[in-house]
Amino acid sequence: MLSDYLLDTWYVHDMPRYGGVACNDPEMRGNLSSDVQNIFFLNTSSRHQAAINLATYYDLLAKKSGVEGVYVKHSATLMHMPEALSGLAFFFMGSLILIPMSFLPSNLVAWVVKERQCGSRHLQNLCGLNFFVYWAANFVFDMAAYFVTMLLCILIFAIFNRQEFIGPGRIGGTLVLFVVYGLTSTVGAYALSFLFKEHSSAQTMVMGVCLVLGFLLNVTVFVLTLREDTRSMADNLRFVFRLIPSYVVGEGIVDLLMFNSTRMIGRAESVWDMHQLGWPLVYMSVEFPVFWLIVLFVDHPAVGQFFDRLRYHPSAAPILAPDEDVDVAEERAGVLKACREGDSADVVRVVDLQKRYRNGNVAVKGVTFSIFPGEVFGLLGTNGAGKTTTISMLCQQLLPTGGRAYVCGYDIVEQREEALRCIGYCPQFETVEEQLQLYAGIRGIVRAEWPALVDALCTLCELTTYRQTVTGALSGGNRRKLSVAMALVGGPQVVFLDEPSAGMDPVARRRMWTAIQRAASHCSVVLTTHHLEEVEALADIVAIMVRGYMRCIGDKVHLKNKFGSAFEVSARLASAKWAKGFESFIKAEFPEAVMVEGADRRFVYQLPRDRGFGDVFQTFQANKERLHITDYSVSQTSIEQVFLKVRGLAEKLK
């Protein structure tokens, strides 16, 4: 307890006061025994001040009694390190501890954003993972990792004997401060994750903000407390700054470091007083449930659906393409008839599906089609044609703004959870075995069945050699194989494959085609790809989109007959000397033939469709020996030529 005089003059002196004495002060003596007359005060940051004060006091008494002092000169050795720490030094020491504390929320927010960015979170949702279970699992793991870090920090305090944190009456406050900060900052990081779309920028921004705010705001308050006229402003700012967890933990650390000084002037009796850890702990204890409410509200599926439905108009007028293709119109009529009659034979039904973005751009314009069990549906289109947007709506990554879509009879908007259970999805992006086991667990497959399932999928997708390999160490092609295997977990009725063979060599690509064909015997497959030979090899039905419209739909033979204007004949002669005779034969038999390639003894011609495929073949077979043809082939128009023809026609209508 200090006298009123010492308290009133605390901020008067520029230099620290190291000692003081109260002589016969009745206020001070009232709390002590009656025989105490003089009370000494000393600054504990100066180790030798008690002895100096006492020596000075006795020297004054000796002089007053007429006895001359006896002085002995002695050269004291210098201390290796001065230990007189001022309040400013304590403050900066506490601020340095903020640096590792700033890494906690930044690391957590990066992982959450990365899962959304790479599509892992969406794939987990497709497998039926409850959003609350997702956040609870993240929280348990993150807190377990944080507790290890916290205990290491306490161990360091113990090794260096930092009594400010582990001394009697303080170790409890230190532990509670760190635990409450861990809880609050972890959930706060989850809340901040919704502000970012890229994980690296999220990590950098959050770490910078936590470090800068935690340090600068504490500096601001500390500087304001140094002047009498700004001290009340500092007290008011504290109540605002405490809304930021990184500031609160910094304030708590500084309060622990300066607890001795605070107790000396009578402002606190324990670390739990409101002027010590009281207010910081109260603020963080309130922020913890508030942050949880924010996370669960923003991420709740019902909330997202509510705001999305404000722009969703299922009965919006269909957007019809100018000069709509007959096959597209027939497909629309067939789908609408099935809707009226309640026919549910198809597994995917899309009716006038539309997607209009907030900037006014319409990415998908009235797309209508249906897919039946066991079909491989190839969806082609140029970049920006709307095929990826269509797939994203069917997989519920995006909500349509018009029309309807059904998966296994379930409306993807009104019955999204039921529709999700029927879907397997291969996005464009632990070990292979652990990944498959994870999604098997999310799908609800019994644990005892996991080994057999993993074996079957690894064999199907040729991943047996890599089943114990960490995912990050896989090549691009093997990652695509893993994505396909993950899409097939649980035996979904509909599998959406987005560029399944991207990054694969030709041999691996054909093996992947075999795996997809085997999978198609048990489910329907929707395939988007830029490899047109992949559609040629796999697809039963092909649809081509251009600028958001569906421009054609049908089986491959039908589309080739409809849009292919010619047969392609490739012939090789025994010698170049027979070339002139071969050219004369072509001009005589096929006057409208167009030479595509002619070099040395190899020729490629496009022949008009005025003659049948069999007739053309028989003509070449009958004249093979006479024309000295060593080998030849007659083929229909390729899907690539159909695609180019449809796109060209659409561009003319633009």
Coordinates of C-alpha atoms in Angstrom, one line a residue, residues 118-513:
C118 CA -9.7 -27.1 -54.7
G119 CA -13.2 -28.5 -54.6
S120 CA -12.6 -30.9 -51.7
R121 CA -15.3 -29.3 -49.5
H122 CA -17.8 -29.6 -52.3
L123 CA -17.0 -33.2 -52.9
Q124 CA -17.5 -33.9 -49.2
N125 CA -20.9 -32.2 -49.4
L126 CA -21.7 -34.4 -52.4
C127 CA -20.9 -37.4 -50.3
G128 CA -23.4 -36.3 -47.7
L129 CA -21.2 -34.7 -45.0
N130 CA -23.2 -32.6 -42.6
F131 CA -21.9 -29.0 -42.4
F132 CA -21.9 -29.1 -38.5
V133 CA -19.9 -32.3 -38.5
Y134 CA -17.4 -30.7 -40.9
W135 CA -16.8 -27.7 -38.6
A136 CA -16.8 -29.8 -35.4
A137 CA -14.1 -32.1 -36.9
N138 CA -12.0 -29.1 -37.9
F139 CA -12.3 -27.5 -34.5
V140 CA -11.4 -30.7 -32.6
F141 CA -8.3 -31.2 -34.7
D142 CA -7.2 -27.6 -34.7
M143 CA -7.6 -27.3 -30.9
A144 CA -5.6 -30.5 -30.4
A145 CA -2.8 -29.0 -32.5
Y146 CA -3.0 -25.7 -30.6
F147 CA -2.8 -27.3 -27.2
V148 CA 0.5 -28.9 -28.2
T149 CA 1.8 -25.5 -29.2
M150 CA 0.5 -23.9 -26.0
L151 CA 2.2 -26.6 -23.8
L152 CA 5.5 -26.0 -25.6
C153 CA 5.1 -22.3 -24.9
I154 CA 4.5 -23.0 -21.2
L155 CA 7.5 -25.3 -21.1
I156 CA 9.7 -22.6 -22.5
F157 CA 8.5 -20.2 -19.7
A158 CA 9.4 -22.9 -17.2
I159 CA 12.9 -23.5 -18.7
F160 CA 13.7 -19.8 -18.5
N161 CA 12.0 -19.4 -15.1
R162 CA 9.7 -16.7 -16.2
Q163 CA 7.9 -16.2 -12.9
E164 CA 5.6 -13.6 -14.5
F165 CA 3.8 -16.4 -16.3
I166 CA 4.4 -19.5 -14.1
G167 CA 4.8 -18.0 -10.7
P168 CA 2.4 -18.7 -7.8
G169 CA -1.0 -17.3 -8.5
R170 CA -0.1 -16.7 -12.2
I171 CA 0.2 -20.1 -13.9
G172 CA -3.6 -20.5 -13.8
G173 CA -4.1 -17.1 -15.4
T174 CA -1.6 -17.8 -18.1
L175 CA -3.2 -21.2 -19.0
V176 CA -6.7 -19.8 -19.0
L177 CA -5.6 -16.8 -21.2
F178 CA -4.0 -19.0 -23.7
V179 CA -6.8 -21.6 -23.8
V180 CA -9.6 -18.9 -24.2
Y181 CA -7.5 -17.2 -26.9
G182 CA -7.1 -20.5 -28.7
L183 CA -10.8 -21.1 -28.7
T184 CA -11.7 -17.6 -29.8
S185 CA -9.0 -17.2 -32.5
T186 CA -9.7 -20.6 -34.0
V187 CA -13.4 -19.9 -34.5
G188 CA -12.6 -16.3 -35.5
A189 CA -10.4 -17.7 -38.3
Y190 CA -13.3 -19.9 -39.5
A191 CA -15.5 -16.8 -39.7
L192 CA -12.8 -14.8 -41.6
S193 CA -12.5 -17.7 -44.2
F194 CA -15.7 -16.6 -45.9
L195 CA -14.0 -13.4 -47.0
F196 CA -11.4 -15.1 -49.2
K197 CA -11.4 -17.3 -52.4
E198 CA -7.6 -17.9 -52.6
H199 CA -5.8 -19.6 -49.7
S200 CA -2.4 -18.0 -50.0
S201 CA -3.9 -14.4 -49.9
A202 CA -6.1 -15.5 -47.0
Q203 CA -3.1 -16.6 -45.0
T204 CA -1.0 -13.5 -45.8
M205 CA -3.8 -11.1 -45.0
V206 CA -5.0 -12.7 -41.8
M207 CA -1.5 -13.0 -40.4
G208 CA -0.6 -9.4 -41.3
V209 CA -3.8 -8.1 -39.8
C210 CA -3.5 -10.0 -36.6
L211 CA 0.2 -9.1 -36.1
V212 CA -0.2 -5.4 -37.1
L213 CA -3.5 -4.8 -35.1
G214 CA -2.3 -6.8 -32.1
F215 CA 0.9 -4.8 -31.9
L216 CA -0.1 -1.3 -33.1
L217 CA -3.3 -1.2 -31.0
N218 CA -1.4 -2.2 -27.9
V219 CA 1.2 0.4 -28.6
T220 CA -1.5 3.1 -29.1
V221 CA -3.1 2.3 -25.8
F222 CA 0.3 2.2 -24.0
V223 CA 1.4 5.6 -25.4
L224 CA -1.9 7.2 -24.4
T225 CA -1.6 6.0 -20.8
L226 CA 1.8 7.8 -20.5
R227 CA 0.0 11.2 -20.4
E228 CA -2.5 12.4 -17.8
D229 CA -4.7 14.1 -20.3
T230 CA -5.0 11.1 -22.6
R231 CA -5.3 8.3 -20.0
S232 CA -9.1 8.4 -20.1
M233 CA -9.1 8.1 -23.9
A234 CA -6.9 5.0 -23.6
D235 CA -9.4 3.4 -21.1
N236 CA -12.2 4.0 -23.6
L237 CA -10.3 2.7 -26.6
R238 CA -9.5 -0.5 -24.7
F239 CA -13.2 -1.5 -24.7
V240 CA -13.3 -1.1 -28.5
F241 CA -10.0 -2.8 -29.2
R242 CA -10.9 -5.8 -27.1
L243 CA -13.2 -6.9 -29.9
I244 CA -10.1 -8.0 -31.7
P245 CA -8.7 -11.3 -30.2
S246 CA -5.1 -10.5 -31.2
Y247 CA -5.2 -7.3 -29.2
V248 CA -6.8 -9.0 -26.2
V249 CA -4.2 -11.7 -25.8
G250 CA -1.5 -9.0 -26.2
E251 CA -3.1 -6.9 -23.4
G252 CA -3.4 -10.0 -21.2
I253 CA 0.3 -10.9 -21.7
V254 CA 1.4 -7.4 -20.8
D255 CA -0.9 -7.4 -17.7
L256 CA 0.7 -10.6 -16.5
L257 CA 4.2 -9.1 -17.0
M258 CA 3.3 -5.9 -15.1
F259 CA 1.2 -7.6 -12.4
N260 CA 3.8 -6.8 -9.6
S261 CA 3.7 -3.1 -10.4
T262 CA -0.1 -3.0 -10.5
R263 CA -0.4 -4.8 -7.2
M264 CA 2.1 -2.4 -5.6
I265 CA -0.1 0.6 -6.3
G266 CA -3.2 -1.1 -5.1
R267 CA -5.0 -1.5 -8.5
A268 CA -5.2 -5.3 -8.3
E269 CA -4.9 -8.1 -5.7
S270 CA -4.8 -11.0 -8.1
V271 CA -4.5 -11.8 -11.8
W272 CA -8.2 -12.4 -12.0
D273 CA -9.1 -8.8 -11.2
M274 CA -11.0 -6.9 -13.9
H275 CA -8.0 -4.5 -14.3
Q276 CA -5.8 -7.6 -15.0
L277 CA -7.1 -10.6 -16.9
G278 CA -10.8 -10.0 -16.1
W279 CA -11.9 -7.9 -19.0
P280 CA -9.7 -9.7 -21.6
L281 CA -11.2 -13.1 -20.6
V282 CA -14.8 -11.7 -20.5
Y283 CA -14.5 -10.3 -24.0
M284 CA -13.0 -13.5 -25.5
S285 CA -15.6 -15.6 -23.7
V286 CA -18.4 -13.6 -25.3
E287 CA -16.7 -13.6 -28.8
F288 CA -16.3 -17.4 -28.9
P289 CA -20.0 -18.2 -29.2
V290 CA -20.6 -15.2 -31.3
F291 CA -18.0 -16.3 -33.8
W292 CA -19.6 -19.8 -33.8
L293 CA -23.0 -18.4 -34.6
I294 CA -21.5 -16.4 -37.5
V295 CA -19.8 -19.5 -38.9
L296 CA -22.8 -21.8 -38.6
F297 CA -25.2 -19.1 -40.0
V298 CA -23.1 -18.2 -43.0
D299 CA -22.3 -21.9 -43.9
H300 CA -25.8 -23.3 -43.2
P301 CA -27.2 -24.8 -46.4
A302 CA -30.6 -23.4 -45.7
V303 CA -29.3 -19.8 -45.4
G304 CA -27.4 -20.2 -48.8
Q305 CA -30.5 -21.7 -50.4
F306 CA -32.7 -18.9 -49.1
F307 CA -30.6 -16.1 -50.6
D308 CA -30.1 -18.1 -53.8
R309 CA -33.8 -18.7 -54.2
L310 CA -34.4 -15.0 -54.2
R311 CA -33.0 -15.1 -57.8
Y312 CA -34.4 -18.5 -58.7
H313 CA -37.5 -18.6 -60.9
P314 CA -38.3 -22.2 -61.9
S315 CA -41.2 -21.1 -64.1
A316 CA -39.2 -18.5 -66.0
A317 CA -40.0 -18.4 -69.7
P318 CA -37.7 -20.7 -71.7
I319 CA -34.9 -19.0 -73.7
L320 CA -35.0 -20.5 -77.2
A321 CA -32.1 -20.4 -79.6
P322 CA -32.7 -18.6 -82.8
D323 CA -33.1 -21.2 -85.6
E324 CA -33.3 -24.0 -83.1
D325 CA -32.2 -27.4 -84.4
V326 CA -34.9 -29.9 -85.0
D327 CA -33.3 -32.6 -82.8
V328 CA -33.0 -30.1 -79.9
A329 CA -36.7 -29.2 -80.3
E330 CA -37.6 -32.9 -80.4
E331 CA -35.6 -33.5 -77.2
R332 CA -37.3 -30.6 -75.5
A333 CA -40.7 -31.9 -76.5
G334 CA -39.9 -35.4 -75.3
V335 CA -38.7 -34.2 -71.9
L336 CA -41.7 -32.0 -71.4
K337 CA -44.0 -34.9 -72.3
A338 CA -42.2 -37.1 -69.7
C339 CA -42.8 -34.3 -67.2
R340 CA -46.5 -34.1 -67.9
E341 CA -47.0 -37.9 -67.9
G342 CA -44.8 -38.5 -64.8
D343 CA -42.4 -40.8 -66.6
S344 CA -39.4 -41.4 -64.4
A345 CA -37.3 -43.7 -66.5
D346 CA -34.5 -41.2 -66.9
V347 CA -31.9 -40.6 -64.1
V348 CA -31.1 -37.0 -65.1
R349 CA -33.7 -34.6 -66.5
V350 CA -33.0 -31.0 -67.3
V351 CA -35.8 -28.7 -68.2
D352 CA -35.2 -25.2 -69.6
L353 CA -32.2 -24.7 -67.3
Q354 CA -30.9 -21.2 -67.1
K355 CA -28.1 -19.4 -65.3
R356 CA -27.9 -15.6 -65.2
Y357 CA -25.1 -14.0 -63.2
R358 CA -25.4 -10.7 -61.3
N359 CA -23.5 -8.8 -64.0
G360 CA -26.3 -9.7 -66.5
N361 CA -24.3 -12.4 -68.3
V362 CA -26.4 -15.4 -69.2
A363 CA -24.2 -18.5 -69.2
V364 CA -26.8 -21.2 -69.8
K365 CA -29.9 -20.5 -71.9
G366 CA -32.8 -22.9 -71.7
V367 CA -30.9 -26.2 -71.9
T368 CA -33.2 -29.3 -72.0
F369 CA -32.1 -32.9 -72.1
S370 CA -32.5 -36.3 -70.3
I371 CA -30.1 -39.1 -69.6
F372 CA -31.1 -42.7 -69.1
P373 CA -29.5 -45.5 -67.0
G374 CA -26.3 -46.8 -68.5
E375 CA -25.8 -44.0 -70.9
V376 CA -22.6 -42.0 -71.4
F377 CA -23.7 -38.4 -72.2
G378 CA -20.9 -36.4 -73.8
L379 CA -21.3 -32.6 -73.4
L380 CA -19.1 -30.6 -75.7
G381 CA -18.6 -26.9 -76.2
T382 CA -16.0 -24.2 -76.6
N383 CA -14.6 -22.3 -73.7
G384 CA -17.4 -20.2 -72.3
A385 CA -20.1 -22.2 -74.0
G386 CA -21.8 -23.0 -70.7
K387 CA -21.0 -26.7 -70.3
T388 CA -19.1 -26.4 -67.1
T389 CA -21.8 -24.1 -65.7
T390 CA -24.4 -26.7 -66.6
I391 CA -22.4 -29.5 -64.8
S392 CA -21.9 -27.2 -61.8
M393 CA -25.6 -26.6 -61.5
L394 CA -26.4 -30.3 -61.6
C395 CA -23.7 -30.9 -59.0
Q396 CA -25.1 -28.0 -56.9
Q397 CA -22.0 -25.9 -56.9
L398 CA -24.2 -23.2 -58.5
L399 CA -27.9 -22.7 -58.2
P400 CA -29.9 -22.2 -61.5
T401 CA -31.8 -18.9 -61.9
G402 CA -34.4 -20.5 -64.1
G403 CA -35.8 -23.9 -65.2
R404 CA -35.6 -27.2 -63.3
A405 CA -33.3 -30.2 -63.0
Y406 CA -33.9 -33.6 -61.5
V407 CA -31.4 -36.3 -60.5
C408 CA -32.9 -39.7 -59.8
G409 CA -36.3 -38.0 -59.7
Y410 CA -35.2 -35.4 -57.0
D411 CA -35.3 -31.7 -57.7
I412 CA -31.8 -30.4 -57.2
V413 CA -33.1 -27.2 -55.6
E414 CA -36.1 -28.4 -53.6
Q415 CA -34.7 -31.8 -52.6
R416 CA -31.0 -31.2 -52.8
E417 CA -29.9 -33.6 -50.0
E418 CA -31.7 -36.5 -51.7
A419 CA -30.3 -35.6 -55.1
L420 CA -26.8 -35.3 -53.6
R421 CA -26.9 -38.9 -52.4
C422 CA -27.2 -40.1 -56.1
I423 CA -24.2 -38.1 -57.4
G424 CA -20.6 -38.9 -57.8
Y425 CA -18.4 -36.0 -59.0
C426 CA -14.9 -35.9 -60.4
P427 CA -13.5 -32.3 -60.1
Q428 CA -10.5 -30.8 -61.8
F429 CA -7.8 -31.0 -58.9
E430 CA -3.0 -38.4 -47.1
T431 CA -2.4 -41.2 -49.4
V432 CA -4.6 -42.6 -52.1
E433 CA -5.9 -45.3 -49.8
E434 CA -6.7 -42.8 -47.0
Q435 CA -8.5 -40.5 -49.5
L436 CA -10.8 -43.3 -50.7
Q437 CA -11.4 -44.5 -47.1
L438 CA -12.3 -40.9 -46.1
Y439 CA -15.0 -40.6 -48.8
A440 CA -16.2 -44.1 -48.1
G441 CA -16.8 -43.1 -44.5
I442 CA -18.5 -39.9 -45.5
R443 CA -20.8 -41.9 -47.8
G444 CA -21.8 -44.0 -44.9
I445 CA -20.2 -47.3 -46.1
V446 CA -19.5 -49.7 -43.2
R447 CA -15.9 -49.7 -42.2
A448 CA -15.6 -53.5 -42.7
E449 CA -16.3 -53.0 -46.4
W450 CA -13.6 -50.4 -46.9
P451 CA -10.7 -52.7 -47.8
A452 CA -12.6 -54.5 -50.5
L453 CA -13.9 -51.2 -51.9
V454 CA -10.4 -49.6 -52.0
D455 CA -9.0 -52.7 -53.7
A456 CA -11.7 -52.7 -56.4
L457 CA -11.4 -49.0 -57.1
C458 CA -7.6 -49.1 -57.2
T459 CA -7.7 -52.0 -59.6
L460 CA -10.3 -50.4 -61.8
C461 CA -8.4 -47.1 -62.0
E462 CA -4.9 -48.7 -62.0
L463 CA -3.8 -47.1 -58.7
T464 CA -2.8 -50.3 -56.9
T465 CA 0.9 -49.3 -57.2
Y466 CA 0.2 -45.9 -55.7
R467 CA -2.3 -46.8 -52.9
Q468 CA 0.2 -45.8 -50.2
T469 CA 1.5 -42.7 -52.0
V470 CA 0.8 -39.3 -50.6
T471 CA -1.7 -37.4 -53.0
G472 CA 0.7 -34.5 -53.4
A473 CA 3.4 -36.8 -54.8
L474 CA 1.1 -38.2 -57.6
S475 CA 1.6 -37.1 -61.2
G476 CA -1.2 -35.2 -62.9
G477 CA -2.5 -38.2 -64.6
N478 CA -2.6 -40.3 -61.5
R479 CA -4.4 -37.5 -59.7
R480 CA -7.1 -37.6 -62.3
K481 CA -7.4 -41.4 -61.8
L482 CA -7.8 -40.8 -58.1
S483 CA -10.5 -38.2 -58.8
V484 CA -12.4 -40.7 -60.9
A485 CA -12.0 -43.4 -58.2
M486 CA -13.4 -40.9 -55.6
A487 CA -16.3 -40.1 -57.8
L488 CA -17.2 -43.8 -58.0
V489 CA -17.1 -44.4 -54.2
G490 CA -20.4 -45.6 -52.9
G491 CA -21.8 -46.7 -56.3
P492 CA -23.7 -43.4 -57.3
Q493 CA -26.4 -43.7 -59.9
V494 CA -25.0 -40.6 -61.8
V495 CA -21.3 -39.7 -62.2
F496 CA -20.2 -36.4 -63.5
L497 CA -16.7 -36.5 -65.0
D498 CA -15.1 -33.2 -65.8
E499 CA -12.0 -33.7 -68.0
P500 CA -11.3 -37.2 -66.5
S501 CA -8.3 -37.9 -68.7
A502 CA -6.6 -34.4 -68.5
G503 CA -2.8 -34.7 -68.1
M504 CA -2.7 -38.4 -69.1
D505 CA -0.5 -40.0 -71.8
P506 CA -2.3 -41.7 -74.7
V507 CA -1.9 -45.2 -73.1
A508 CA -3.2 -44.1 -69.7
R509 CA -6.0 -42.2 -71.4
R510 CA -7.2 -45.3 -73.2
R511 CA -7.0 -47.4 -70.0
M512 CA -9.1 -44.7 -68.3
W513 CA -11.7 -45.0 -71.0

